[in-house]
Amino acid sequence: MIVDLVRDDVKALRARGGAGSVPAATVVQFVAGGLFGLLMWWLEARVRPSAEELSQGLRRLAIPAVTAAVP
């Protein structure tokens, strides 16, 4: 489900900006894997950041990466 949601977003970005320098499947797996990894860490953490903090952290890391891969 996560991969499908990310794939839709990457597809929409590519439609606006043309072809990217990194294959779409690579970008999708990178973002979905990062999100899944953060969720697993969050579930196991002794001290959990809030969901909002987790979201902000993911966005601060993922958006620049996706922007670089999907010019």
PDB file of N, CA and C in Angstrom:
ATOM      1  N   MET A   1       0.820  -1.183   0.000  1.00  0.00           N
ATOM      2  CA  MET A   1       0.000   0.000   0.000  1.00  0.00           C
ATOM      3  C   MET A   1       0.877   1.265   0.000  1.00  0.00           C
ATOM      4  N   ILE A   2       1.921   1.266   0.817  1.00  0.00           N
ATOM      5  CA  ILE A   2       2.818   2.419   0.874  1.00  0.00           C
ATOM      6  C   ILE A   2       3.460   2.641  -0.491  1.00  0.00           C
ATOM      7  N   VAL A   3       3.925   1.570  -1.106  1.00  0.00           N
ATOM      8  CA  VAL A   3       4.578   1.681  -2.411  1.00  0.00           C
ATOM      9  C   VAL A   3       3.592   2.242  -3.441  1.00  0.00           C
ATOM     10  N   ASP A   4       2.357   1.788  -3.403  1.00  0.00           N
ATOM     11  CA  ASP A   4       1.355   2.291  -4.357  1.00  0.00           C
ATOM     12  C   ASP A   4       1.112   3.783  -4.177  1.00  0.00           C
ATOM     13  N   LEU A   5       1.008   4.232  -2.941  1.00  0.00           N
ATOM     14  CA  LEU A   5       0.787   5.656  -2.680  1.00  0.00           C
ATOM     15  C   LEU A   5       1.973   6.501  -3.136  1.00  0.00           C
ATOM     16  N   VAL A   6       3.174   6.033  -2.835  1.00  0.00           N
ATOM     17  CA  VAL A   6       4.374   6.761  -3.248  1.00  0.00           C
ATOM     18  C   VAL A   6       4.484   6.760  -4.770  1.00  0.00           C
ATOM     19  N   ARG A   7       4.181   5.635  -5.390  1.00  0.00           N
ATOM     20  CA  ARG A   7       4.247   5.534  -6.855  1.00  0.00           C
ATOM     21  C   ARG A   7       3.328   6.572  -7.507  1.00  0.00           C
ATOM     22  N   ASP A   8       2.129   6.727  -6.976  1.00  0.00           N
ATOM     23  CA  ASP A   8       1.195   7.724  -7.516  1.00  0.00           C
ATOM     24  C   ASP A   8       1.769   9.129  -7.409  1.00  0.00           C
ATOM     25  N   ASP A   9       2.379   9.439  -6.278  1.00  0.00           N
ATOM     26  CA  ASP A   9       2.965  10.769  -6.092  1.00  0.00           C
ATOM     27  C   ASP A   9       4.145  11.010  -7.026  1.00  0.00           C
ATOM     28  N   VAL A  10       5.000  10.007  -7.178  1.00  0.00           N
ATOM     29  CA  VAL A  10       6.156  10.145  -8.072  1.00  0.00           C
ATOM     30  C   VAL A  10       5.681  10.285  -9.516  1.00  0.00           C
ATOM     31  N   LYS A  11       4.666   9.522  -9.877  1.00  0.00           N
ATOM     32  CA  LYS A  11       4.118   9.617 -11.231  1.00  0.00           C
ATOM     33  C   LYS A  11       3.582  11.024 -11.492  1.00  0.00           C
ATOM     34  N   ALA A  12       2.901  11.605 -10.513  1.00  0.00           N
ATOM     35  CA  ALA A  12       2.373  12.963 -10.662  1.00  0.00           C
ATOM     36  C   ALA A  12       3.503  13.982 -10.791  1.00  0.00           C
ATOM     37  N   LEU A  13       4.563  13.815 -10.021  1.00  0.00           N
ATOM     38  CA  LEU A  13       5.711  14.715 -10.120  1.00  0.00           C
ATOM     39  C   LEU A  13       6.362  14.626 -11.495  1.00  0.00           C
ATOM     40  N   ARG A  14       6.509  13.430 -11.989  1.00  0.00           N
ATOM     41  CA  ARG A  14       7.133  13.245 -13.308  1.00  0.00           C
ATOM     42  C   ARG A  14       6.262  13.829 -14.406  1.00  0.00           C
ATOM     43  N   ALA A  15       4.963  13.758 -14.260  1.00  0.00           N
ATOM     44  CA  ALA A  15       4.070  14.308 -15.276  1.00  0.00           C
ATOM     45  C   ALA A  15       4.240  15.826 -15.378  1.00  0.00           C
ATOM     46  N   ARG A  16       4.530  16.454 -14.263  1.00  0.00           N
ATOM     47  CA  ARG A  16       4.721  17.916 -14.255  1.00  0.00           C
ATOM     48  C   ARG A  16       6.108  18.329 -14.708  1.00  0.00           C
ATOM     49  N   GLY A  17       7.103  17.489 -14.417  1.00  0.00           N
ATOM     50  CA  GLY A  17       8.469  17.917 -14.644  1.00  0.00           C
ATOM     51  C   GLY A  17       9.235  17.167 -15.705  1.00  0.00           C
ATOM     52  N   GLY A  18       8.599  16.262 -16.402  1.00  0.00           N
ATOM     53  CA  GLY A  18       9.316  15.513 -17.427  1.00  0.00           C
ATOM     54  C   GLY A  18      10.046  14.320 -16.846  1.00  0.00           C
ATOM     55  N   ALA A  19      10.879  13.708 -17.664  1.00  0.00           N
ATOM     56  CA  ALA A  19      11.612  12.512 -17.255  1.00  0.00           C
ATOM     57  C   ALA A  19      12.654  12.852 -16.193  1.00  0.00           C
ATOM     58  N   GLY A  20      12.833  11.961 -15.274  1.00  0.00           N
ATOM     59  CA  GLY A  20      13.814  12.169 -14.212  1.00  0.00           C
ATOM     60  C   GLY A  20      15.121  11.475 -14.520  1.00  0.00           C
ATOM     61  N   SER A  21      16.134  11.809 -13.764  1.00  0.00           N
ATOM     62  CA  SER A  21      17.452  11.211 -13.975  1.00  0.00           C
ATOM     63  C   SER A  21      17.590   9.869 -13.272  1.00  0.00           C
ATOM     64  N   VAL A  22      16.674   9.561 -12.364  1.00  0.00           N
ATOM     65  CA  VAL A  22      16.680   8.288 -11.637  1.00  0.00           C
ATOM     66  C   VAL A  22      15.375   7.566 -11.998  1.00  0.00           C
ATOM     67  N   PRO A  23      15.443   6.269 -12.281  1.00  0.00           N
ATOM     68  CA  PRO A  23      14.212   5.542 -12.615  1.00  0.00           C
ATOM     69  C   PRO A  23      13.148   5.685 -11.524  1.00  0.00           C
ATOM     70  N   ALA A  24      11.898   5.805 -11.955  1.00  0.00           N
ATOM     71  CA  ALA A  24      10.791   5.996 -11.013  1.00  0.00           C
ATOM     72  C   ALA A  24      10.733   4.890  -9.966  1.00  0.00           C
ATOM     73  N   ALA A  25      10.958   3.654 -10.376  1.00  0.00           N
ATOM     74  CA  ALA A  25      10.894   2.533  -9.429  1.00  0.00           C
ATOM     75  C   ALA A  25      11.935   2.686  -8.319  1.00  0.00           C
ATOM     76  N   THR A  26      13.090   3.227  -8.650  1.00  0.00           N
ATOM     77  CA  THR A  26      14.134   3.445  -7.652  1.00  0.00           C
ATOM     78  C   THR A  26      13.701   4.501  -6.652  1.00  0.00           C
ATOM     79  N   VAL A  27      13.135   5.577  -7.137  1.00  0.00           N
ATOM     80  CA  VAL A  27      12.658   6.658  -6.257  1.00  0.00           C
ATOM     81  C   VAL A  27      11.551   6.134  -5.348  1.00  0.00           C
ATOM     82  N   VAL A  28      10.628   5.385  -5.910  1.00  0.00           N
ATOM     83  CA  VAL A  28       9.503   4.842  -5.130  1.00  0.00           C
ATOM     84  C   VAL A  28      10.013   3.933  -4.017  1.00  0.00           C
ATOM     85  N   GLN A  29      10.914   3.020  -4.337  1.00  0.00           N
ATOM     86  CA  GLN A  29      11.432   2.100  -3.323  1.00  0.00           C
ATOM     87  C   GLN A  29      12.228   2.826  -2.242  1.00  0.00           C
ATOM     88  N   PHE A  30      12.970   3.854  -2.640  1.00  0.00           N
ATOM     89  CA  PHE A  30      13.750   4.637  -1.688  1.00  0.00           C
ATOM     90  C   PHE A  30      12.839   5.318  -0.661  1.00  0.00           C
ATOM     91  N   VAL A  31      11.818   5.993  -1.135  1.00  0.00           N
ATOM     92  CA  VAL A  31      10.925   6.723  -0.233  1.00  0.00           C
ATOM     93  C   VAL A  31      10.089   5.752   0.611  1.00  0.00           C
ATOM     94  N   ALA A  32       9.517   4.736  -0.020  1.00  0.00           N
ATOM     95  CA  ALA A  32       8.690   3.773   0.718  1.00  0.00           C
ATOM     96  C   ALA A  32       9.526   3.023   1.757  1.00  0.00           C
ATOM     97  N   GLY A  33      10.740   2.642   1.385  1.00  0.00           N
ATOM     98  CA  GLY A  33      11.620   1.952   2.331  1.00  0.00           C
ATOM     99  C   GLY A  33      12.005   2.839   3.502  1.00  0.00           C
ATOM    100  N   GLY A  34      12.261   4.119   3.214  1.00  0.00           N
ATOM    101  CA  GLY A  34      12.578   5.061   4.284  1.00  0.00           C
ATOM    102  C   GLY A  34      11.421   5.231   5.250  1.00  0.00           C
ATOM    103  N   LEU A  35      10.226   5.357   4.697  1.00  0.00           N
ATOM    104  CA  LEU A  35       9.038   5.498   5.544  1.00  0.00           C
ATOM    105  C   LEU A  35       8.822   4.249   6.385  1.00  0.00           C
ATOM    106  N   PHE A  36       8.913   3.094   5.760  1.00  0.00           N
ATOM    107  CA  PHE A  36       8.713   1.846   6.495  1.00  0.00           C
ATOM    108  C   PHE A  36       9.760   1.678   7.596  1.00  0.00           C
ATOM    109  N   GLY A  37      11.006   1.994   7.279  1.00  0.00           N
ATOM    110  CA  GLY A  37      12.065   1.912   8.283  1.00  0.00           C
ATOM    111  C   GLY A  37      11.822   2.833   9.466  1.00  0.00           C
ATOM    112  N   LEU A  38      11.394   4.053   9.174  1.00  0.00           N
ATOM    113  CA  LEU A  38      11.085   4.991  10.260  1.00  0.00           C
ATOM    114  C   LEU A  38       9.921   4.506  11.112  1.00  0.00           C
ATOM    115  N   LEU A  39       8.904   3.953  10.471  1.00  0.00           N
ATOM    116  CA  LEU A  39       7.761   3.441  11.232  1.00  0.00           C
ATOM    117  C   LEU A  39       8.163   2.287  12.143  1.00  0.00           C
ATOM    118  N   MET A  40       8.995   1.387  11.652  1.00  0.00           N
ATOM    119  CA  MET A  40       9.455   0.273  12.475  1.00  0.00           C
ATOM    120  C   MET A  40      10.288   0.776  13.654  1.00  0.00           C
ATOM    121  N   TRP A  41      11.175   1.723  13.379  1.00  0.00           N
ATOM    122  CA  TRP A  41      11.983   2.304  14.448  1.00  0.00           C
ATOM    123  C   TRP A  41      11.076   2.973  15.477  1.00  0.00           C
ATOM    124  N   TRP A  42      10.097   3.725  15.015  1.00  0.00           N
ATOM    125  CA  TRP A  42       9.194   4.452  15.900  1.00  0.00           C
ATOM    126  C   TRP A  42       8.424   3.494  16.811  1.00  0.00           C
ATOM    127  N   LEU A  43       7.964   2.383  16.237  1.00  0.00           N
ATOM    128  CA  LEU A  43       7.216   1.414  17.032  1.00  0.00           C
ATOM    129  C   LEU A  43       8.064   0.763  18.121  1.00  0.00           C
ATOM    130  N   GLU A  44       9.359   0.618  17.876  1.00  0.00           N
ATOM    131  CA  GLU A  44      10.243  -0.054  18.819  1.00  0.00           C
ATOM    132  C   GLU A  44      10.983   0.898  19.759  1.00  0.00           C
ATOM    133  N   ALA A  45      10.893   2.191  19.505  1.00  0.00           N
ATOM    134  CA  ALA A  45      11.660   3.176  20.281  1.00  0.00           C
ATOM    135  C   ALA A  45      11.123   3.291  21.703  1.00  0.00           C
ATOM    136  N   ARG A  46      12.042   3.493  22.635  1.00  0.00           N
ATOM    137  CA  ARG A  46      11.639   3.720  24.030  1.00  0.00           C
ATOM    138  C   ARG A  46      10.983   5.078  24.172  1.00  0.00           C
ATOM    139  N   VAL A  47      11.608   6.061  23.599  1.00  0.00           N
ATOM    140  CA  VAL A  47      11.068   7.426  23.614  1.00  0.00           C
ATOM    141  C   VAL A  47      10.686   7.754  22.180  1.00  0.00           C
ATOM    142  N   ARG A  48       9.401   7.901  21.948  1.00  0.00           N
ATOM    143  CA  ARG A  48       8.914   8.126  20.593  1.00  0.00           C
ATOM    144  C   ARG A  48       8.692   9.610  20.325  1.00  0.00           C
ATOM    145  N   PRO A  49       9.173  10.074  19.180  1.00  0.00           N
ATOM    146  CA  PRO A  49       8.770  11.409  18.767  1.00  0.00           C
ATOM    147  C   PRO A  49       7.283  11.364  18.399  1.00  0.00           C
ATOM    148  N   SER A  50       6.661  12.507  18.351  1.00  0.00           N
ATOM    149  CA  SER A  50       5.252  12.539  17.959  1.00  0.00           C
ATOM    150  C   SER A  50       5.124  12.157  16.488  1.00  0.00           C
ATOM    151  N   ALA A  51       3.928  11.801  16.081  1.00  0.00           N
ATOM    152  CA  ALA A  51       3.687  11.479  14.670  1.00  0.00           C
ATOM    153  C   ALA A  51       4.020  12.688  13.798  1.00  0.00           C
ATOM    154  N   GLU A  52       3.727  13.869  14.281  1.00  0.00           N
ATOM    155  CA  GLU A  52       4.033  15.093  13.527  1.00  0.00           C
ATOM    156  C   GLU A  52       5.541  15.282  13.371  1.00  0.00           C
ATOM    157  N   GLU A  53       6.292  15.024  14.425  1.00  0.00           N
ATOM    158  CA  GLU A  53       7.758  15.124  14.336  1.00  0.00           C
ATOM    159  C   GLU A  53       8.324  14.091  13.361  1.00  0.00           C
ATOM    160  N   LEU A  54       7.777  12.895  13.393  1.00  0.00           N
ATOM    161  CA  LEU A  54       8.217  11.855  12.475  1.00  0.00           C
ATOM    162  C   LEU A  54       7.915  12.252  11.031  1.00  0.00           C
ATOM    163  N   SER A  55       6.737  12.778  10.814  1.00  0.00           N
ATOM    164  CA  SER A  55       6.344  13.236   9.476  1.00  0.00           C
ATOM    165  C   SER A  55       7.252  14.360   8.985  1.00  0.00           C
ATOM    166  N   GLN A  56       7.512  15.321   9.843  1.00  0.00           N
ATOM    167  CA  GLN A  56       8.380  16.439   9.463  1.00  0.00           C
ATOM    168  C   GLN A  56       9.788  15.952   9.131  1.00  0.00           C
ATOM    169  N   GLY A  57      10.307  15.025   9.911  1.00  0.00           N
ATOM    170  CA  GLY A  57      11.635  14.489   9.653  1.00  0.00           C
ATOM    171  C   GLY A  57      11.700  13.760   8.321  1.00  0.00           C
ATOM    172  N   LEU A  58      10.699  12.932   8.053  1.00  0.00           N
ATOM    173  CA  LEU A  58      10.666  12.220   6.779  1.00  0.00           C
ATOM    174  C   LEU A  58      10.602  13.210   5.620  1.00  0.00           C
ATOM    175  N   ARG A  59       9.755  14.206   5.735  1.00  0.00           N
ATOM    176  CA  ARG A  59       9.625  15.200   4.657  1.00  0.00           C
ATOM    177  C   ARG A  59      10.920  15.968   4.443  1.00  0.00           C
ATOM    178  N   ARG A  60      11.592  16.344   5.526  1.00  0.00           N
ATOM    179  CA  ARG A  60      12.845  17.103   5.397  1.00  0.00           C
ATOM    180  C   ARG A  60      13.928  16.282   4.710  1.00  0.00           C
ATOM    181  N   LEU A  61      13.870  14.976   4.864  1.00  0.00           N
ATOM    182  CA  LEU A  61      14.865  14.115   4.232  1.00  0.00           C
ATOM    183  C   LEU A  61      14.444  13.677   2.826  1.00  0.00           C
ATOM    184  N   ALA A  62      13.184  13.307   2.674  1.00  0.00           N
ATOM    185  CA  ALA A  62      12.727  12.709   1.411  1.00  0.00           C
ATOM    186  C   ALA A  62      12.490  13.734   0.303  1.00  0.00           C
ATOM    187  N   ILE A  63      11.938  14.884   0.648  1.00  0.00           N
ATOM    188  CA  ILE A  63      11.614  15.856  -0.407  1.00  0.00           C
ATOM    189  C   ILE A  63      12.840  16.315  -1.171  1.00  0.00           C
ATOM    190  N   PRO A  64      13.939  16.676  -0.510  1.00  0.00           N
ATOM    191  CA  PRO A  64      15.129  17.042  -1.295  1.00  0.00           C
ATOM    192  C   PRO A  64      15.652  15.888  -2.154  1.00  0.00           C
ATOM    193  N   ALA A  65      15.572  14.666  -1.649  1.00  0.00           N
ATOM    194  CA  ALA A  65      16.047  13.511  -2.419  1.00  0.00           C
ATOM    195  C   ALA A  65      15.187  13.292  -3.655  1.00  0.00           C
ATOM    196  N   VAL A  66      13.874  13.361  -3.475  1.00  0.00           N
ATOM    197  CA  VAL A  66      12.966  13.165  -4.601  1.00  0.00           C
ATOM    198  C   VAL A  66      13.105  14.305  -5.591  1.00  0.00           C
ATOM    199  N   THR A  67      13.241  15.512  -5.107  1.00  0.00           N
ATOM    200  CA  THR A  67      13.415  16.669  -5.984  1.00  0.00           C
ATOM    201  C   THR A  67      14.682  16.526  -6.823  1.00  0.00           C
ATOM    202  N   ALA A  68      15.743  16.016  -6.243  1.00  0.00           N
ATOM    203  CA  ALA A  68      16.994  15.818  -6.977  1.00  0.00           C
ATOM    204  C   ALA A  68      16.849  14.705  -8.023  1.00  0.00           C
ATOM    205  N   ALA A  69      16.049  13.690  -7.720  1.00  0.00           N
ATOM    206  CA  ALA A  69      15.897  12.549  -8.622  1.00  0.00           C
ATOM    207  C   ALA A  69      14.852  12.784  -9.708  1.00  0.00           C
ATOM    208  N   VAL A  70      13.917  13.684  -9.448  1.00  0.00           N
ATOM    209  CA  VAL A  70      12.831  13.973 -10.392  1.00  0.00           C
ATOM    210  C   VAL A  70      12.855  15.458 -10.717  1.00  0.00           C
ATOM    211  N   PRO A  71      13.820  15.853 -11.559  1.00  0.00           N
ATOM    212  CA  PRO A  71      13.934  17.304 -11.850  1.00  0.00           C
ATOM    213  C   PRO A  71      12.780  17.831 -12.682  1.00  0.00           C
TER     214      PRO A  71
END
